[in-house]
């Protein structure tokens, strides 16, 4: 998952949680406010009905002309009377007025109200569960009760307060044992809440939509800002890192004047690149010095071995010169000795030329030449004067190739020199093999020495690693050889032979393309 995606998800989660808390608190606040308003409305309605009941009671009830729908109350004494004109009038006491007003109010959607008692005279005033429970609590001192309930999927608020006995009440309820001040019952006011809760739901949906829209807008804004200010610049920096070192740090497309964390990161990256470039230049210079030093060291080791190869011809040539001085009158002898002198000079010249080829400092470049002849000359130089060492040449290339000839010569001589030192004074067989295989040049240098300790196999190509005594080697020969082979895009490996000794294998790809001084292809 990308960093900006994680960042946007985190911001979205924070916004969602914030809106969730706000939504919950707002919804709760709205419900509390609506319940509080409905409770105040119920209280106002309660007091209005109570005052109306008081007014009816103070006037000893109301009388209406009897008509269909206006019937007498069978639970009242003298529930109907006849006037002088013969019209029947029916009486309405406070309870009946309350009930009939409730019907009118319900018809207008204003709510309902009724009176109830634990000892009702009219069975229609029998309390339900809420009213019964509340009436009992009134007797324990509860001043009022409020409850939200859901009936048939609709919410409503029920408010109930006690009704106490006064002098007018005793006219109808005196025989029930009530006294002044007793709680005779209670009045229940029911306020419909569906419209209020529907409005709350609408507000909640609006808040939810606003929250979702805010999350989307903020996320998109953050996405584009993050893409412009962070992601795009990080991609440029990452692309620059991928292209290094082909593309130098000084060619960076990032504006250096950016004064922020990414600008600081880019600045540190450029500084790191410059340090790497300086280190690489120093490493290349040091590697070249080590290469030349190792060549000179190998040349020095060869001098002792080939001194007699020069002294022997010189001694013979000196004898020829002395004989020619004594036999100046013998032309045939003079001609034969002059031929011997020419052969001795050619032999010394060839030896010196081989030494010059080894000591010459040349860039690593392709040159077409005879690989087999180069191997033969290198082993001949390495083994000069070593009568205990037998050279076994199995050269199978047999045609000129384009390779880094001088670098390959240095590698072969380093490997051959190590093989000779490994076999020691007892000597042995030094075998050199060359062949072409699958478009590659393979060269093997094998000896009959003790081989390489398996614990040292992964270390022998490290610089300055050596198992020789102090003064017998620098530990750079194999490291330099490995580096040279790598620069030629090849591979140098080592293994122990089944019958003993070490076998070094040089594998080089064959190519017709030129190689630069740094060892890489253009």
Short mmCIF file of C-alpha atoms in Angstrom, two decimals:
data_model
loop_
_atom_site.label_atom_id
_atom_site.label_comp_id
_atom_site.label_asym_id
_atom_site.label_seq_id
_atom_site.Cartn_x
_atom_site.Cartn_y
_atom_site.Cartn_z
CA UNK A 1 0.00 0.00 0.00
CA UNK A 2 1.37 3.41 -0.96
CA UNK A 3 2.28 5.96 1.67
CA UNK A 4 -0.25 8.52 0.47
CA UNK A 5 -3.01 5.89 0.55
CA UNK A 6 -2.15 5.09 4.15
CA UNK A 7 -2.01 8.80 4.97
CA UNK A 8 -5.39 9.48 3.35
CA UNK A 9 -6.95 6.48 5.10
CA UNK A 10 -5.56 7.75 8.40
CA UNK A 11 -6.95 11.25 7.83
CA UNK A 12 -10.28 9.78 6.70
CA UNK A 13 -10.41 7.62 9.82
CA UNK A 14 -9.68 10.64 12.03
CA UNK A 15 -12.39 12.69 10.30
CA UNK A 16 -14.84 9.78 10.45
CA UNK A 17 -14.19 9.26 14.17
CA UNK A 18 -14.53 13.00 14.81
CA UNK A 19 -17.80 13.13 12.92
CA UNK A 20 -18.92 9.94 14.63
CA UNK A 21 -18.43 11.51 18.05
CA UNK A 22 -20.06 14.75 16.87
CA UNK A 23 -22.92 12.83 15.28
CA UNK A 24 -23.52 10.82 18.45
CA UNK A 25 -23.43 13.89 20.69
CA UNK A 26 -25.59 15.93 18.30
CA UNK A 27 -28.14 13.14 17.99
CA UNK A 28 -28.25 12.69 21.75
CA UNK A 29 -28.54 16.45 22.27
CA UNK A 30 -31.37 16.67 19.73
CA UNK A 31 -33.26 13.83 21.42
CA UNK A 32 -32.79 15.41 24.83
CA UNK A 33 -33.93 18.79 23.49
CA UNK A 34 -36.99 17.32 21.81
CA UNK A 35 -37.91 15.35 24.92
CA UNK A 36 -37.46 18.47 27.05
CA UNK A 37 -39.66 20.55 24.72
CA UNK A 38 -42.31 17.81 24.57
CA UNK A 39 -42.24 17.55 28.36
CA UNK A 40 -42.78 21.31 28.70
CA UNK A 41 -45.64 21.09 26.20
CA UNK A 42 -47.18 18.22 28.15
CA UNK A 43 -46.88 20.15 31.40
CA UNK A 44 -48.55 23.18 29.86
CA UNK A 45 -51.35 21.03 28.52
CA UNK A 46 -51.69 19.31 31.88
CA UNK A 47 -52.11 22.60 33.70
CA UNK A 48 -54.55 23.89 31.10
CA UNK A 49 -56.72 20.77 31.49
CA UNK A 50 -56.38 20.94 35.29
CA UNK A 51 -57.58 24.58 35.25
CA UNK A 52 -60.43 23.64 32.93
CA UNK A 53 -61.41 20.82 35.28
CA UNK A 54 -61.22 23.22 38.19
CA UNK A 55 -63.50 25.67 36.38
CA UNK A 56 -66.02 22.90 35.63
CA UNK A 57 -65.90 21.72 39.23
CA UNK A 58 -66.32 25.26 40.57
CA UNK A 59 -69.51 25.54 38.48
CA UNK A 60 -70.80 22.20 39.71
CA UNK A 61 -70.49 20.71 36.23
CA UNK A 62 -71.86 21.64 32.86
CA UNK A 63 -75.27 20.81 31.38
CA UNK A 64 -75.87 20.17 27.69
CA UNK A 65 -79.09 19.51 25.81
CA UNK A 66 -79.44 15.81 25.29
CA UNK A 67 -78.97 14.73 21.68
CA UNK A 68 -77.53 11.82 19.73
CA UNK A 69 -73.90 11.50 20.89
CA UNK A 70 -74.61 13.59 23.96
CA UNK A 71 -75.81 10.98 26.38
CA UNK A 72 -76.11 11.02 30.16
CA UNK A 73 -73.38 9.59 32.41
CA UNK A 74 -74.80 6.54 34.19
CA UNK A 75 -72.18 6.88 36.96
CA UNK A 76 -73.46 10.27 38.10
CA UNK A 77 -76.37 10.90 40.39
CA UNK A 78 -78.81 13.34 38.80
CA UNK A 79 -76.93 12.80 35.56
CA UNK A 80 -79.79 14.37 33.62
CA UNK A 81 -82.54 16.91 34.38
CA UNK A 82 -85.54 18.36 32.55
CA UNK A 83 -86.08 22.07 32.22
CA UNK A 84 -89.39 23.97 32.30
CA UNK A 85 -89.78 23.61 28.54
CA UNK A 86 -89.50 19.84 28.83
CA UNK A 87 -85.93 19.59 27.36
CA UNK A 88 -83.66 16.99 28.88
CA UNK A 89 -80.24 18.26 29.92
CA UNK A 90 -77.30 15.94 30.64
CA UNK A 91 -74.54 16.74 33.14
CA UNK A 92 -70.81 16.76 32.33
CA UNK A 93 -68.47 16.49 35.33
CA UNK A 94 -64.67 17.26 35.11
CA UNK A 95 -63.75 13.65 34.20
CA UNK A 96 -66.17 13.57 31.26
CA UNK A 97 -65.11 17.02 30.08
CA UNK A 98 -61.48 15.82 30.19
CA UNK A 99 -62.32 12.68 28.17
CA UNK A 100 -64.30 14.52 25.51
CA UNK A 101 -61.70 17.27 25.13
CA UNK A 102 -59.09 14.54 24.68
CA UNK A 103 -61.07 13.14 21.76
CA UNK A 104 -61.13 16.57 20.10
CA UNK A 105 -57.40 17.08 20.72
CA UNK A 106 -56.51 13.66 19.30
CA UNK A 107 -58.60 14.39 16.23
CA UNK A 108 -56.48 17.54 15.65
CA UNK A 109 -53.21 15.65 16.27
CA UNK A 110 -52.46 17.62 19.42
CA UNK A 111 -52.12 14.67 21.75
CA UNK A 112 -54.32 12.90 24.22
CA UNK A 113 -55.06 13.12 27.92
CA UNK A 114 -57.11 11.20 30.39
CA UNK A 115 -57.65 10.80 34.10
CA UNK A 116 -57.18 7.50 35.86
CA UNK A 117 -57.24 6.10 39.36
CA UNK A 118 -56.46 2.95 41.23
CA UNK A 119 -60.13 3.09 42.36
CA UNK A 120 -61.99 4.19 39.20
CA UNK A 121 -65.73 4.78 39.28
CA UNK A 122 -65.94 4.49 35.51
CA UNK A 123 -64.24 1.33 34.14
CA UNK A 124 -63.10 3.44 31.17
CA UNK A 125 -60.69 5.16 33.55
CA UNK A 126 -58.91 1.94 34.53
CA UNK A 127 -55.13 2.56 34.44
CA UNK A 128 -52.75 0.76 32.09
CA UNK A 129 -49.39 -0.62 33.22
CA UNK A 130 -47.53 2.71 33.06
CA UNK A 131 -50.35 4.55 34.81
CA UNK A 132 -50.70 1.87 37.51
CA UNK A 133 -46.96 1.87 38.22
CA UNK A 134 -46.85 5.66 38.30
CA UNK A 135 -49.91 5.98 40.58
CA UNK A 136 -48.26 3.71 43.12
CA UNK A 137 -45.13 5.82 43.00
CA UNK A 138 -47.25 8.96 43.49
CA UNK A 139 -48.38 7.49 46.78
CA UNK A 140 -44.68 7.21 47.68
CA UNK A 141 -44.09 10.90 46.99
CA UNK A 142 -43.14 10.99 43.26
CA UNK A 143 -44.13 14.50 41.96
CA UNK A 144 -44.39 13.57 38.26
CA UNK A 145 -43.36 10.94 35.71
CA UNK A 146 -42.13 11.07 32.08
CA UNK A 147 -41.71 8.13 29.74
CA UNK A 148 -40.88 7.69 26.02
CA UNK A 149 -42.51 4.64 24.51
CA UNK A 150 -42.97 3.18 21.06
CA UNK A 151 -46.41 1.91 20.11
CA UNK A 152 -47.10 0.43 16.68
CA UNK A 153 -43.78 1.82 15.39
CA UNK A 154 -44.52 5.36 16.58
CA UNK A 155 -42.85 7.22 19.42
CA UNK A 156 -44.81 9.19 22.00
CA UNK A 157 -44.11 10.95 25.28
CA UNK A 158 -46.28 10.29 28.29
CA UNK A 159 -46.40 12.80 31.11
CA UNK A 160 -48.35 12.09 34.28
CA UNK A 161 -48.91 14.11 37.44
CA UNK A 162 -51.11 13.39 40.49
CA UNK A 163 -54.60 14.82 41.13
CA UNK A 164 -55.41 15.54 44.77
CA UNK A 165 -58.83 15.47 46.41
CA UNK A 166 -60.54 18.83 47.06
CA UNK A 167 -63.99 19.71 48.36
CA UNK A 168 -65.63 19.35 44.95
CA UNK A 169 -64.23 15.84 44.51
CA UNK A 170 -65.86 14.59 47.69
CA UNK A 171 -69.32 15.10 46.17
CA UNK A 172 -68.70 12.10 43.88
CA UNK A 173 -65.89 10.25 45.61
CA UNK A 174 -66.62 10.82 49.25
CA UNK A 175 -68.08 7.33 49.68
CA UNK A 176 -64.71 5.83 48.49
CA UNK A 177 -63.03 6.94 51.70
CA UNK A 178 -60.98 9.83 50.31
CA UNK A 179 -60.12 12.84 52.41
CA UNK A 180 -59.00 16.29 51.48
CA UNK A 181 -55.43 16.28 50.14
CA UNK A 182 -55.38 12.59 49.30
CA UNK A 183 -54.10 11.49 45.88
CA UNK A 184 -57.27 10.41 44.15
CA UNK A 185 -55.58 9.55 40.86
CA UNK A 186 -53.58 11.18 38.11
CA UNK A 187 -53.86 12.80 34.74
CA UNK A 188 -51.90 11.31 31.84
CA UNK A 189 -50.93 13.55 28.91
CA UNK A 190 -49.69 11.83 25.74
CA UNK A 191 -47.73 13.89 23.16
CA UNK A 192 -46.98 12.34 19.72
CA UNK A 193 -43.21 12.41 18.98
CA UNK A 194 -43.16 10.95 15.49
CA UNK A 195 -42.75 14.27 13.72
CA UNK A 196 -39.95 15.31 16.07
CA UNK A 197 -38.13 12.01 15.71
CA UNK A 198 -38.60 12.14 11.95
CA UNK A 199 -36.97 15.57 11.98
CA UNK A 200 -34.14 14.19 14.10
CA UNK A 201 -33.65 11.37 11.57
CA UNK A 202 -33.60 13.90 8.75
CA UNK A 203 -31.02 15.98 10.59
CA UNK A 204 -28.96 12.86 11.27
CA UNK A 205 -29.02 11.89 7.61
CA UNK A 206 -28.02 15.41 6.67
CA UNK A 207 -25.14 15.30 9.14
CA UNK A 208 -24.08 11.91 7.79
CA UNK A 209 -24.16 13.20 4.22
CA UNK A 210 -22.16 16.25 5.25
CA UNK A 211 -19.65 13.99 7.00
CA UNK A 212 -19.28 11.75 3.95
CA UNK A 213 -18.97 14.73 1.62
CA UNK A 214 -16.39 16.30 3.93
CA UNK A 215 -14.38 13.09 4.07
CA UNK A 216 -14.44 12.78 0.27
CA UNK A 217 -13.54 16.45 -0.32
CA UNK A 218 -10.81 16.46 2.32
CA UNK A 219 -9.44 13.12 1.09
CA UNK A 220 -9.31 14.30 -2.51
CA UNK A 221 -7.72 17.57 -1.45
CA UNK A 222 -5.12 15.76 0.65
CA UNK A 223 -4.59 13.26 -2.18
CA UNK A 224 -3.76 15.93 -4.72
CA UNK A 225 -1.73 18.02 -2.29
CA UNK A 226 0.18 14.95 -1.13
CA UNK A 227 0.73 13.91 -4.74
CA UNK A 228 2.04 17.35 -5.70
CA UNK A 229 4.03 18.18 -2.57
CA UNK A 230 5.26 14.73 -1.48
CA UNK A 231 4.62 11.75 -3.75
CA UNK A 232 5.70 13.38 -7.01
CA UNK A 233 8.93 14.67 -5.53
CA UNK A 234 9.64 11.34 -3.83
CA UNK A 235 9.12 9.59 -7.18
CA UNK A 236 11.61 11.97 -8.80
CA UNK A 237 14.10 11.29 -6.02
CA UNK A 238 13.53 7.52 -6.28
CA UNK A 239 13.97 7.66 -10.07
CA UNK A 240 17.18 9.61 -9.57
CA UNK A 241 18.42 6.95 -7.15
CA UNK A 242 17.59 4.19 -9.65
CA UNK A 243 19.49 6.04 -12.40
CA UNK A 244 22.57 6.59 -10.27
CA UNK A 245 25.46 6.40 -11.14
CA UNK A 246 24.57 6.61 -14.85
CA UNK A 247 22.96 9.96 -14.05
CA UNK A 248 25.05 12.05 -11.70
CA UNK A 249 23.53 13.79 -8.67
CA UNK A 250 24.39 17.18 -10.12
CA UNK A 251 21.81 16.52 -12.87
CA UNK A 252 18.96 16.14 -10.35
CA UNK A 253 15.59 17.56 -11.49
CA UNK A 254 14.59 18.36 -7.90
CA UNK A 255 14.70 22.12 -7.22
CA UNK A 256 17.47 22.70 -4.66
CA UNK A 257 15.71 25.71 -3.12
CA UNK A 258 12.91 23.59 -1.59
CA UNK A 259 13.25 24.24 2.15
CA UNK A 260 11.42 21.27 3.65
CA UNK A 261 12.04 17.69 4.73
CA UNK A 262 12.08 16.30 1.18
CA UNK A 263 14.40 19.07 0.05
CA UNK A 264 16.68 18.24 2.98
CA UNK A 265 16.52 14.53 2.04
CA UNK A 266 17.45 15.37 -1.56
CA UNK A 267 20.32 17.52 -0.32
CA UNK A 268 21.67 14.73 1.88
CA UNK A 269 21.29 12.32 -1.03
CA UNK A 270 23.37 14.58 -3.28
CA UNK A 271 26.04 14.88 -0.59
CA UNK A 272 26.06 11.08 -0.25
CA UNK A 273 26.43 10.73 -4.04
CA UNK A 274 29.35 13.14 -4.07
CA UNK A 275 31.04 11.21 -1.26
CA UNK A 276 30.47 7.97 -3.15
CA UNK A 277 31.90 9.47 -6.32
CA UNK A 278 34.99 10.69 -4.48
CA UNK A 279 35.36 7.30 -2.80
CA UNK A 280 35.00 5.53 -6.14
CA UNK A 281 37.68 7.76 -7.70
CA UNK A 282 40.00 7.05 -4.77
CA UNK A 283 39.18 3.34 -4.98
CA UNK A 284 39.92 3.26 -8.71
CA UNK A 285 43.21 5.04 -8.16
CA UNK A 286 44.13 2.70 -5.31
CA UNK A 287 43.09 -0.34 -7.34
CA UNK A 288 45.31 0.77 -10.20
CA UNK A 289 48.19 1.27 -7.81
CA UNK A 290 47.65 -2.16 -6.27
CA UNK A 291 47.41 -3.66 -9.75
CA UNK A 292 50.72 -2.15 -10.78
CA UNK A 293 52.33 -2.98 -7.43
CA UNK A 294 51.28 -6.59 -7.76
CA UNK A 295 52.64 -6.69 -11.29
CA UNK A 296 55.95 -5.29 -10.08
CA UNK A 297 55.99 -7.75 -7.19
CA UNK A 298 55.38 -10.61 -9.61
CA UNK A 299 58.10 -9.22 -11.84
CA UNK A 300 60.49 -9.14 -8.89
CA UNK A 301 59.73 -12.76 -8.08
CA UNK A 302 60.44 -13.68 -11.68
CA UNK A 303 63.83 -11.98 -11.73
CA UNK A 304 65.40 -14.61 -9.46
CA UNK A 305 63.96 -17.40 -11.58
CA UNK A 306 65.08 -16.07 -14.95
CA UNK A 307 68.52 -14.68 -14.01
CA UNK A 308 70.21 -17.92 -15.00
CA UNK A 309 68.21 -17.88 -18.27
CA UNK A 310 70.12 -14.69 -19.14
CA UNK A 311 73.43 -15.62 -17.46
CA UNK A 312 73.69 -18.93 -19.32
CA UNK A 313 73.49 -17.35 -22.80
CA UNK A 314 75.84 -14.57 -21.65
CA UNK A 315 78.36 -17.11 -20.40
CA UNK A 316 78.20 -19.00 -23.69
CA UNK A 317 78.52 -15.79 -25.66
CA UNK A 318 81.58 -14.80 -23.59
CA UNK A 319 83.23 -18.14 -24.35
CA UNK A 320 82.45 -17.67 -28.06
CA UNK A 321 84.05 -14.22 -28.03
CA UNK A 322 87.19 -15.51 -26.30
CA UNK A 323 87.48 -18.41 -28.76
CA UNK A 324 86.97 -16.05 -31.71
CA UNK A 325 89.80 -13.84 -30.40
CA UNK A 326 92.13 -16.83 -30.25
CA UNK A 327 91.06 -18.18 -33.66
CA UNK A 328 90.94 -15.11 -35.85
CA UNK A 329 92.59 -17.01 -38.67
CA UNK A 330 89.78 -19.58 -38.87
CA UNK A 331 86.91 -18.03 -40.86
CA UNK A 332 84.67 -21.07 -40.64
CA UNK A 333 84.96 -21.10 -36.85
CA UNK A 334 84.33 -17.36 -36.77
CA UNK A 335 81.10 -17.75 -38.82
CA UNK A 336 79.81 -20.59 -36.64
CA UNK A 337 80.47 -18.66 -33.43
CA UNK A 338 78.87 -15.52 -34.85
CA UNK A 339 75.69 -17.59 -35.46
CA UNK A 340 75.80 -18.85 -31.87
CA UNK A 341 76.24 -15.26 -30.64
CA UNK A 342 73.16 -14.22 -32.68
CA UNK A 343 71.10 -17.05 -31.17
CA UNK A 344 72.15 -16.05 -27.65
CA UNK A 345 71.24 -12.42 -28.27
CA UNK A 346 67.82 -13.44 -29.64
CA UNK A 347 67.22 -15.63 -26.59
CA UNK A 348 68.11 -12.80 -24.20
CA UNK A 349 66.05 -10.36 -26.24
CA UNK A 350 62.99 -12.64 -26.08
CA UNK A 351 63.30 -13.02 -22.32
CA UNK A 352 63.64 -9.27 -21.80
CA UNK A 353 60.66 -8.63 -24.10
CA UNK A 354 58.49 -10.98 -22.04
CA UNK A 355 59.48 -9.10 -18.89
CA UNK A 356 58.63 -5.79 -20.54
CA UNK A 357 55.19 -7.11 -21.53
CA UNK A 358 54.51 -7.94 -17.91
CA UNK A 359 55.74 -4.62 -16.50
CA UNK A 360 54.06 -2.40 -19.12
CA UNK A 361 51.15 -0.31 -17.79
CA UNK A 362 48.34 -0.47 -20.33
CA UNK A 363 44.62 0.26 -20.08
CA UNK A 364 42.16 -2.62 -19.92
CA UNK A 365 41.12 -2.93 -23.55
CA UNK A 366 40.27 -5.56 -26.10
CA UNK A 367 43.09 -6.71 -28.29
CA UNK A 368 43.08 -9.49 -30.79
CA UNK A 369 45.77 -12.04 -30.00
CA UNK A 370 46.75 -15.66 -29.50
CA UNK A 371 45.48 -16.68 -26.06
CA UNK A 372 47.26 -20.04 -26.18
CA UNK A 373 50.60 -18.36 -26.94
CA UNK A 374 50.03 -15.86 -24.11
CA UNK A 375 49.37 -18.71 -21.65
CA UNK A 376 52.43 -20.59 -22.87
CA UNK A 377 54.69 -17.54 -22.47
CA UNK A 378 53.27 -16.69 -19.05
CA UNK A 379 53.83 -20.18 -17.66
CA UNK A 380 57.28 -20.33 -19.23
CA UNK A 381 58.26 -17.14 -17.45
CA UNK A 382 56.69 -18.24 -14.18
CA UNK A 383 58.44 -21.59 -14.15
CA UNK A 384 61.89 -20.48 -15.40
CA UNK A 385 64.56 -22.13 -13.30
CA UNK A 386 62.08 -24.35 -11.47
CA UNK A 387 63.21 -27.82 -12.48
CA UNK A 388 60.91 -29.47 -9.90
CA UNK A 389 57.82 -28.07 -11.63
CA UNK A 390 56.40 -29.83 -14.67
CA UNK A 391 54.22 -27.76 -16.97
CA UNK A 392 51.28 -29.60 -18.58
CA UNK A 393 49.75 -27.50 -21.36
CA UNK A 394 46.35 -28.49 -22.74
CA UNK A 395 45.62 -25.48 -24.92
CA UNK A 396 42.61 -25.89 -27.21
CA UNK A 397 41.63 -22.40 -28.41
CA UNK A 398 43.92 -22.51 -31.47
CA UNK A 399 42.76 -19.20 -32.94
CA UNK A 400 43.11 -15.49 -32.23
CA UNK A 401 40.50 -13.91 -29.94
CA UNK A 402 39.57 -10.38 -28.93
CA UNK A 403 40.10 -10.23 -25.15
CA UNK A 404 41.73 -7.99 -22.57
CA UNK A 405 45.07 -9.60 -23.30
CA UNK A 406 47.33 -7.80 -20.81
CA UNK A 407 44.81 -8.09 -17.97
CA UNK A 408 44.35 -11.78 -18.76
CA UNK A 409 48.16 -12.22 -18.82
CA UNK A 410 48.37 -10.72 -15.34
CA UNK A 411 45.62 -13.04 -14.09
CA UNK A 412 47.29 -16.15 -15.54
CA UNK A 413 50.67 -15.23 -14.08
CA UNK A 414 49.17 -14.51 -10.65
CA UNK A 415 47.34 -17.85 -10.64
CA UNK A 416 50.41 -19.71 -11.92
CA UNK A 417 52.66 -17.99 -9.35
CA UNK A 418 50.32 -18.96 -6.53
CA UNK A 419 50.20 -22.55 -7.83
CA UNK A 420 54.03 -22.76 -7.88
CA UNK A 421 54.24 -21.35 -4.33
CA UNK A 422 51.53 -23.77 -3.14
CA UNK A 423 53.47 -26.81 -4.45
CA UNK A 424 56.63 -25.60 -2.63
CA UNK A 425 60.17 -26.95 -3.06
CA UNK A 426 58.96 -30.49 -3.77
CA UNK A 427 57.39 -29.21 -6.95
CA UNK A 428 54.67 -30.95 -8.89
CA UNK A 429 52.64 -30.50 -12.02
CA UNK A 430 51.24 -27.17 -13.17
CA UNK A 431 48.42 -27.77 -15.65
CA UNK A 432 46.98 -25.06 -17.88
CA UNK A 433 43.86 -25.73 -19.95
CA UNK A 434 42.11 -23.44 -22.44
CA UNK A 435 39.00 -24.03 -24.55
CA UNK A 436 35.94 -22.39 -26.04
CA UNK A 437 32.55 -23.35 -24.69
CA UNK A 438 29.12 -21.81 -25.48
CA UNK A 439 30.61 -18.55 -26.73
CA UNK A 440 32.89 -18.22 -23.70
CA UNK A 441 36.61 -18.59 -23.08
CA UNK A 442 37.51 -20.99 -20.25
CA UNK A 443 41.01 -21.10 -18.75
CA UNK A 444 41.91 -23.48 -15.93
CA UNK A 445 45.10 -23.31 -13.86
CA UNK A 446 45.53 -26.42 -11.70
CA UNK A 447 48.33 -27.64 -9.41
CA UNK A 448 49.14 -30.75 -7.40
CA UNK A 449 49.66 -28.92 -4.13
CA UNK A 450 47.73 -29.43 -0.88
CA UNK A 451 44.64 -27.54 -2.10
CA UNK A 452 42.67 -24.86 -0.24
CA UNK A 453 41.17 -25.20 3.20
CA UNK A 454 37.33 -25.26 2.77
CA UNK A 455 37.10 -22.69 5.58
CA UNK A 456 39.08 -20.27 3.41
CA UNK A 457 37.14 -20.75 0.19
CA UNK A 458 34.92 -17.68 0.75
CA UNK A 459 37.83 -15.47 1.80
CA UNK A 460 40.65 -16.06 -0.68
CA UNK A 461 39.49 -13.29 -3.02
CA UNK A 462 39.38 -10.71 -0.22
CA UNK A 463 42.15 -8.07 -0.28
CA UNK A 464 45.17 -8.84 1.94
CA UNK A 465 43.92 -12.31 2.86
CA UNK A 466 46.85 -14.74 2.80
CA UNK A 467 47.94 -17.93 4.51
CA UNK A 468 51.62 -17.35 3.66
CA UNK A 469 54.27 -16.40 6.13
CA UNK A 470 55.09 -12.74 6.69
CA UNK A 471 57.17 -11.42 3.80
CA UNK A 472 56.14 -14.18 1.40
CA UNK A 473 53.08 -12.47 -0.04
CA UNK A 474 50.85 -9.39 0.16
CA UNK A 475 47.50 -11.17 -0.09
CA UNK A 476 46.59 -9.03 -3.10
CA UNK A 477 47.32 -11.38 -6.01
CA UNK A 478 44.00 -13.23 -6.04
CA UNK A 479 42.06 -10.08 -5.12
CA UNK A 480 43.59 -8.20 -8.06
CA UNK A 481 42.96 -11.15 -10.37
CA UNK A 482 39.33 -11.39 -9.26
CA UNK A 483 38.89 -7.65 -9.81
CA UNK A 484 40.41 -7.82 -13.29
CA UNK A 485 38.18 -10.70 -14.33
CA UNK A 486 35.11 -8.84 -13.02
CA UNK A 487 36.09 -5.77 -15.02
CA UNK A 488 36.10 -7.98 -18.11
CA UNK A 489 32.54 -9.12 -17.24
CA UNK A 490 33.91 -12.56 -16.43
CA UNK A 491 34.01 -14.88 -13.45
CA UNK A 492 36.87 -16.35 -11.41
CA UNK A 493 36.06 -19.46 -9.37
CA UNK A 494 38.08 -21.99 -7.40
CA UNK A 495 37.62 -25.58 -6.29
CA UNK A 496 39.75 -28.40 -4.99
CA UNK A 497 40.57 -31.25 -7.34
CA UNK A 498 39.47 -34.79 -6.64
CA UNK A 499 43.12 -35.95 -6.50
CA UNK A 500 44.31 -32.90 -4.57
CA UNK A 501 45.45 -29.44 -5.50
CA UNK A 502 43.49 -26.34 -6.38
CA UNK A 503 41.80 -25.57 -9.69
CA UNK A 504 41.14 -21.93 -10.64
CA UNK A 505 38.75 -21.35 -13.53
CA UNK A 506 38.55 -18.10 -15.50
CA UNK A 507 35.36 -17.68 -17.58
CA UNK A 508 35.18 -14.74 -20.00
CA UNK A 509 32.43 -13.82 -22.46
CA UNK A 510 33.63 -13.34 -26.03
CA UNK A 511 32.68 -10.01 -27.57
CA UNK A 512 33.78 -7.85 -30.42
CA UNK A 513 32.89 -4.61 -28.61
CA UNK A 514 35.71 -2.41 -27.28
CA UNK A 515 36.24 -2.04 -23.56
CA UNK A 516 37.03 1.30 -21.92
CA UNK A 517 39.82 1.94 -19.48
CA UNK A 518 37.36 1.64 -16.60
CA UNK A 519 36.44 -1.84 -17.68
CA UNK A 520 32.81 -1.15 -18.64
CA UNK A 521 31.28 -1.14 -22.07
CA UNK A 522 30.24 2.19 -23.54
#
